[in-house]
Amino acid sequence: MRKFLGLAVAALLSAASPALADAKFEAFIQNSIWPQVKAAGISRALFDEAFAGITEPDQAVLKLAKTQPEFTSTTDAYLAKAMTPIRIETGQAMKVENAKLMNAIQKKYGVDQHVVLGIWGMESNFGKDKGSMSVMRSLATLIYAGRKRDFAKKEIIAAFKILKSGIRQPDNFTGSWAAAMGHTQFIPNSYLSFAVDWTGDGKRDIWGSKEDALASTANYLAKAGWRADRPW
């Protein structure tokens, strides 16, 4: 019996060994990420709330970072998967359904509404898949793993500024593996620079307002040097 118990305890200890990685990750958050966030003027209370319950790296983030379809598929294969009949049909329906909005956005920003609709369809399937991964966990994972570290360091500060503004709460601050958010998948710094309040409710809400998200997308392209005299 003693031998059996000894083997059982050894097995449990062996199975629990990955917890060491968790401890290192938690220490990394406190010792490496917190000082940078603190220097950016973020309160300790907001930091703790944002990382509550985040105790280990997100392995899905690491996997997805290595297998982006834009870089692992041929152009033909990528387009075949992206430009499906149902997506094109839905896009045409969205154009009719949102005709007044899209015409107004195109008039203000000078960006072809079909391109904005295409981005909406590609990035979130017209708002159906805006991402459900924790923005903070994703960015912390990328910093910790060293993959896209410089990118993630900049974006995590911007992400905290978004939380500080109150537009999102830590418990529903979600996006893609790379922290792209909302209807058209803005990364945090792009949100801070280009998001607009189209509805006039005082919020630049790219998550809950398709109007804000689509106008923000057109504004982004316009500010990036959109040329109306060029073909798509």
Short mmCIF file of C-alpha atoms in Angstrom, two decimals:
data_model
loop_
_atom_site.label_atom_id
_atom_site.label_comp_id
_atom_site.label_asym_id
_atom_site.label_seq_id
_atom_site.Cartn_x
_atom_site.Cartn_y
_atom_site.Cartn_z
CA MET A 1 0.00 0.00 0.00
CA ARG A 2 2.82 2.40 0.92
CA LYS A 3 4.55 1.66 -2.36
CA PHE A 4 1.30 2.26 -4.23
CA LEU A 5 0.73 5.57 -2.44
CA GLY A 6 4.31 6.62 -3.15
CA LEU A 7 3.88 5.92 -6.84
CA ALA A 8 0.55 7.76 -6.87
CA VAL A 9 2.08 10.82 -5.22
CA ALA A 10 5.02 10.75 -7.64
CA ALA A 11 2.62 10.55 -10.56
CA LEU A 12 0.60 13.48 -9.26
CA LEU A 13 3.72 15.56 -8.75
CA SER A 14 4.87 14.73 -12.25
CA ALA A 15 1.49 15.63 -13.71
CA ALA A 16 1.52 18.91 -11.79
CA SER A 17 4.96 19.95 -13.03
CA PRO A 18 3.56 22.22 -15.79
CA ALA A 19 2.40 24.49 -12.95
CA LEU A 20 6.01 25.69 -12.79
CA ALA A 21 5.48 27.25 -16.22
CA ASP A 22 2.32 28.90 -14.94
CA ALA A 23 4.23 30.34 -12.00
CA LYS A 24 6.88 31.72 -14.31
CA PHE A 25 4.21 33.30 -16.50
CA GLU A 26 2.50 34.89 -13.51
CA ALA A 27 5.85 36.20 -12.29
CA PHE A 28 6.58 37.55 -15.76
CA ILE A 29 3.29 39.46 -15.75
CA GLN A 30 4.12 41.03 -12.40
CA ASN A 31 7.84 41.65 -12.88
CA SER A 32 8.08 42.50 -16.56
CA ILE A 33 4.70 43.71 -17.80
CA TRP A 34 3.52 45.63 -14.72
CA PRO A 35 6.50 48.07 -14.59
CA GLN A 36 5.91 49.07 -18.23
CA VAL A 37 2.18 49.47 -17.70
CA LYS A 38 2.73 51.44 -14.49
CA ALA A 39 5.10 53.81 -16.31
CA ALA A 40 2.32 54.47 -18.83
CA GLY A 41 0.08 55.79 -16.06
CA ILE A 42 -2.15 52.78 -15.51
CA SER A 43 -3.37 52.11 -11.98
CA ARG A 44 -2.52 48.96 -10.09
CA ALA A 45 -6.22 48.29 -9.56
CA LEU A 46 -6.94 48.29 -13.29
CA PHE A 47 -3.90 46.12 -13.96
CA ASP A 48 -4.99 43.54 -11.40
CA GLU A 49 -8.53 43.53 -12.75
CA ALA A 50 -7.32 43.08 -16.32
CA PHE A 51 -5.15 40.09 -15.41
CA ALA A 52 -7.52 38.47 -12.91
CA GLY A 53 -7.66 34.75 -13.58
CA ILE A 54 -4.91 34.81 -16.21
CA THR A 55 -2.39 32.29 -14.92
CA GLU A 56 -0.88 30.62 -17.99
CA PRO A 57 0.02 31.42 -21.60
CA ASP A 58 -2.61 30.76 -24.25
CA GLN A 59 -1.29 27.91 -26.36
CA ALA A 60 -3.87 28.63 -29.07
CA VAL A 61 -2.32 32.07 -29.52
CA LEU A 62 1.12 30.57 -30.07
CA LYS A 63 -0.23 28.06 -32.57
CA LEU A 64 -2.19 30.65 -34.52
CA ALA A 65 0.77 33.04 -34.59
CA LYS A 66 2.72 30.40 -36.50
CA THR A 67 0.00 29.43 -38.96
CA GLN A 68 -1.52 32.63 -40.32
CA PRO A 69 -3.30 31.58 -43.54
CA GLU A 70 -2.12 34.72 -45.35
CA PHE A 71 1.43 33.41 -45.07
CA THR A 72 0.90 29.65 -45.26
CA SER A 73 -1.50 29.37 -48.22
CA THR A 74 -1.06 30.07 -51.91
CA THR A 75 -2.99 33.06 -53.23
CA ASP A 76 -5.44 30.81 -55.07
CA ALA A 77 -6.04 28.62 -52.03
CA TYR A 78 -6.51 31.61 -49.77
CA LEU A 79 -8.97 33.32 -52.10
CA ALA A 80 -10.92 30.10 -52.63
CA LYS A 81 -11.46 29.81 -48.88
CA ALA A 82 -12.10 33.53 -48.35
CA MET A 83 -14.34 34.37 -51.29
CA THR A 84 -17.09 31.84 -50.76
CA PRO A 85 -20.48 32.18 -52.48
CA ILE A 86 -22.23 32.65 -49.13
CA ARG A 87 -19.84 35.44 -48.11
CA ILE A 88 -20.37 37.24 -51.41
CA GLU A 89 -24.13 36.77 -51.15
CA THR A 90 -24.13 38.07 -47.57
CA GLY A 91 -22.02 41.05 -48.61
CA GLN A 92 -24.49 41.96 -51.30
CA ALA A 93 -27.33 41.70 -48.79
CA MET A 94 -25.41 43.87 -46.30
CA LYS A 95 -24.93 46.51 -49.00
CA VAL A 96 -28.70 46.72 -49.54
CA GLU A 97 -29.53 46.56 -45.83
CA ASN A 98 -27.03 49.29 -44.95
CA ALA A 99 -27.30 51.39 -48.11
CA LYS A 100 -27.96 54.70 -46.35
CA LEU A 101 -25.12 54.18 -43.89
CA MET A 102 -22.61 53.02 -46.49
CA ASN A 103 -23.40 55.86 -48.87
CA ALA A 104 -22.96 58.40 -46.08
CA ILE A 105 -19.63 56.88 -44.99
CA GLN A 106 -18.37 56.81 -48.57
CA LYS A 107 -19.38 60.43 -49.07
CA LYS A 108 -17.61 61.62 -45.91
CA TYR A 109 -14.36 59.66 -46.19
CA GLY A 110 -14.10 59.14 -49.94
CA VAL A 111 -13.43 55.41 -49.55
CA ASP A 112 -15.24 52.92 -51.78
CA GLN A 113 -17.99 51.35 -49.70
CA HIS A 114 -17.47 47.98 -51.39
CA VAL A 115 -13.96 47.82 -49.96
CA VAL A 116 -15.24 48.66 -46.48
CA LEU A 117 -17.94 45.99 -46.80
CA GLY A 118 -15.32 43.52 -48.03
CA ILE A 119 -13.13 44.19 -44.99
CA TRP A 120 -16.13 43.73 -42.70
CA GLY A 121 -16.89 40.38 -44.33
CA MET A 122 -13.29 39.16 -44.21
CA GLU A 123 -12.47 40.30 -40.69
CA SER A 124 -15.53 39.19 -38.74
CA ASN A 125 -17.97 37.62 -41.20
CA PHE A 126 -20.09 40.77 -40.98
CA GLY A 127 -19.97 40.92 -37.20
CA LYS A 128 -20.67 37.26 -36.51
CA ASP A 129 -17.15 36.40 -35.32
CA LYS A 130 -15.46 39.28 -33.54
CA GLY A 131 -13.14 37.06 -31.51
CA SER A 132 -13.57 35.59 -28.05
CA MET A 133 -9.97 35.43 -26.83
CA SER A 134 -8.81 37.59 -23.94
CA VAL A 135 -6.95 40.60 -25.33
CA MET A 136 -4.70 40.80 -22.28
CA ARG A 137 -3.90 37.10 -22.21
CA SER A 138 -3.14 37.09 -25.93
CA LEU A 139 -0.77 40.04 -25.72
CA ALA A 140 0.92 38.78 -22.55
CA THR A 141 1.43 35.41 -24.22
CA LEU A 142 3.04 37.00 -27.27
CA ILE A 143 5.36 39.07 -25.08
CA TYR A 144 6.24 36.10 -22.88
CA ALA A 145 6.93 33.74 -25.76
CA GLY A 146 9.07 36.25 -27.61
CA ARG A 147 7.01 35.89 -30.77
CA LYS A 148 5.89 39.31 -31.99
CA ARG A 149 7.21 40.69 -28.68
CA ASP A 150 7.86 44.25 -29.89
CA PHE A 151 4.40 44.41 -31.46
CA ALA A 152 2.69 43.09 -28.34
CA LYS A 153 4.58 45.43 -25.98
CA LYS A 154 3.22 48.46 -27.82
CA GLU A 155 -0.25 47.05 -28.13
CA ILE A 156 -0.65 46.10 -24.48
CA ILE A 157 -0.11 49.70 -23.39
CA ALA A 158 -2.70 50.84 -25.93
CA ALA A 159 -5.04 48.10 -24.71
CA PHE A 160 -4.81 49.41 -21.16
CA LYS A 161 -5.58 52.92 -22.39
CA ILE A 162 -8.76 51.55 -23.96
CA LEU A 163 -9.75 49.94 -20.66
CA LYS A 164 -8.90 53.14 -18.81
CA SER A 165 -11.30 55.06 -21.09
CA GLY A 166 -14.15 52.82 -19.91
CA ILE A 167 -15.36 51.85 -23.38
CA ARG A 168 -14.74 48.19 -22.50
CA GLN A 169 -14.51 46.30 -19.23
CA PRO A 170 -11.77 43.73 -18.53
CA ASP A 171 -14.25 40.86 -18.38
CA ASN A 172 -15.47 41.44 -21.95
CA PHE A 173 -12.28 42.75 -23.53
CA THR A 174 -11.93 40.14 -26.25
CA GLY A 175 -10.60 39.80 -29.77
CA SER A 176 -8.44 37.61 -31.97
CA TRP A 177 -5.18 35.87 -31.08
CA ALA A 178 -3.34 39.08 -32.05
CA ALA A 179 -5.72 41.31 -30.05
CA ALA A 180 -7.62 42.50 -33.12
CA MET A 181 -11.03 43.68 -31.96
CA GLY A 182 -14.55 44.46 -33.04
CA HIS A 183 -16.44 44.27 -36.33
CA THR A 184 -13.40 45.09 -38.46
CA GLN A 185 -10.63 43.88 -36.16
CA PHE A 186 -8.73 46.96 -35.05
CA ILE A 187 -5.59 46.35 -33.01
CA PRO A 188 -5.44 48.60 -29.91
CA ASN A 189 -3.13 51.30 -31.30
CA SER A 190 -5.13 51.53 -34.52
CA TYR A 191 -8.28 51.92 -32.46
CA LEU A 192 -6.77 54.81 -30.50
CA SER A 193 -5.58 56.51 -33.69
CA PHE A 194 -8.45 55.97 -36.11
CA ALA A 195 -11.69 54.88 -34.40
CA VAL A 196 -14.54 57.38 -34.72
CA ASP A 197 -17.91 57.93 -33.05
CA TRP A 198 -20.21 57.84 -36.06
CA THR A 199 -23.41 57.52 -34.02
CA GLY A 200 -22.61 60.53 -31.83
CA ASP A 201 -23.28 58.78 -28.53
CA GLY A 202 -19.91 59.73 -27.08
CA LYS A 203 -18.38 56.28 -27.58
CA ARG A 204 -16.10 54.92 -30.27
CA ASP A 205 -17.73 51.51 -30.09
CA ILE A 206 -16.26 49.20 -32.73
CA TRP A 207 -17.56 46.17 -30.79
CA GLY A 208 -21.26 46.90 -30.43
CA SER A 209 -21.84 49.46 -33.18
CA LYS A 210 -21.40 48.43 -36.79
CA GLU A 211 -21.84 52.11 -37.67
CA ASP A 212 -18.84 53.17 -35.60
CA ALA A 213 -16.80 50.21 -36.83
CA LEU A 214 -17.46 50.75 -40.54
CA ALA A 215 -16.88 54.51 -40.32
CA SER A 216 -13.68 53.87 -38.37
CA THR A 217 -12.51 51.53 -41.11
CA ALA A 218 -13.12 54.12 -43.80
CA ASN A 219 -11.36 56.75 -41.67
CA TYR A 220 -8.40 54.40 -41.22
CA LEU A 221 -8.07 53.91 -44.97
CA ALA A 222 -8.52 57.60 -45.71
CA LYS A 223 -5.82 58.55 -43.19
CA ALA A 224 -3.55 55.85 -44.62
CA GLY A 225 -3.60 57.52 -48.04
CA TRP A 226 -6.60 56.06 -49.85
CA ARG A 227 -6.63 56.99 -53.55
CA ALA A 228 -10.08 57.05 -55.16
CA ASP A 229 -8.58 57.08 -58.67
CA ARG A 230 -7.01 53.63 -58.29
CA PRO A 231 -8.73 50.31 -59.11
CA TRP A 232 -9.48 48.00 -56.23
#
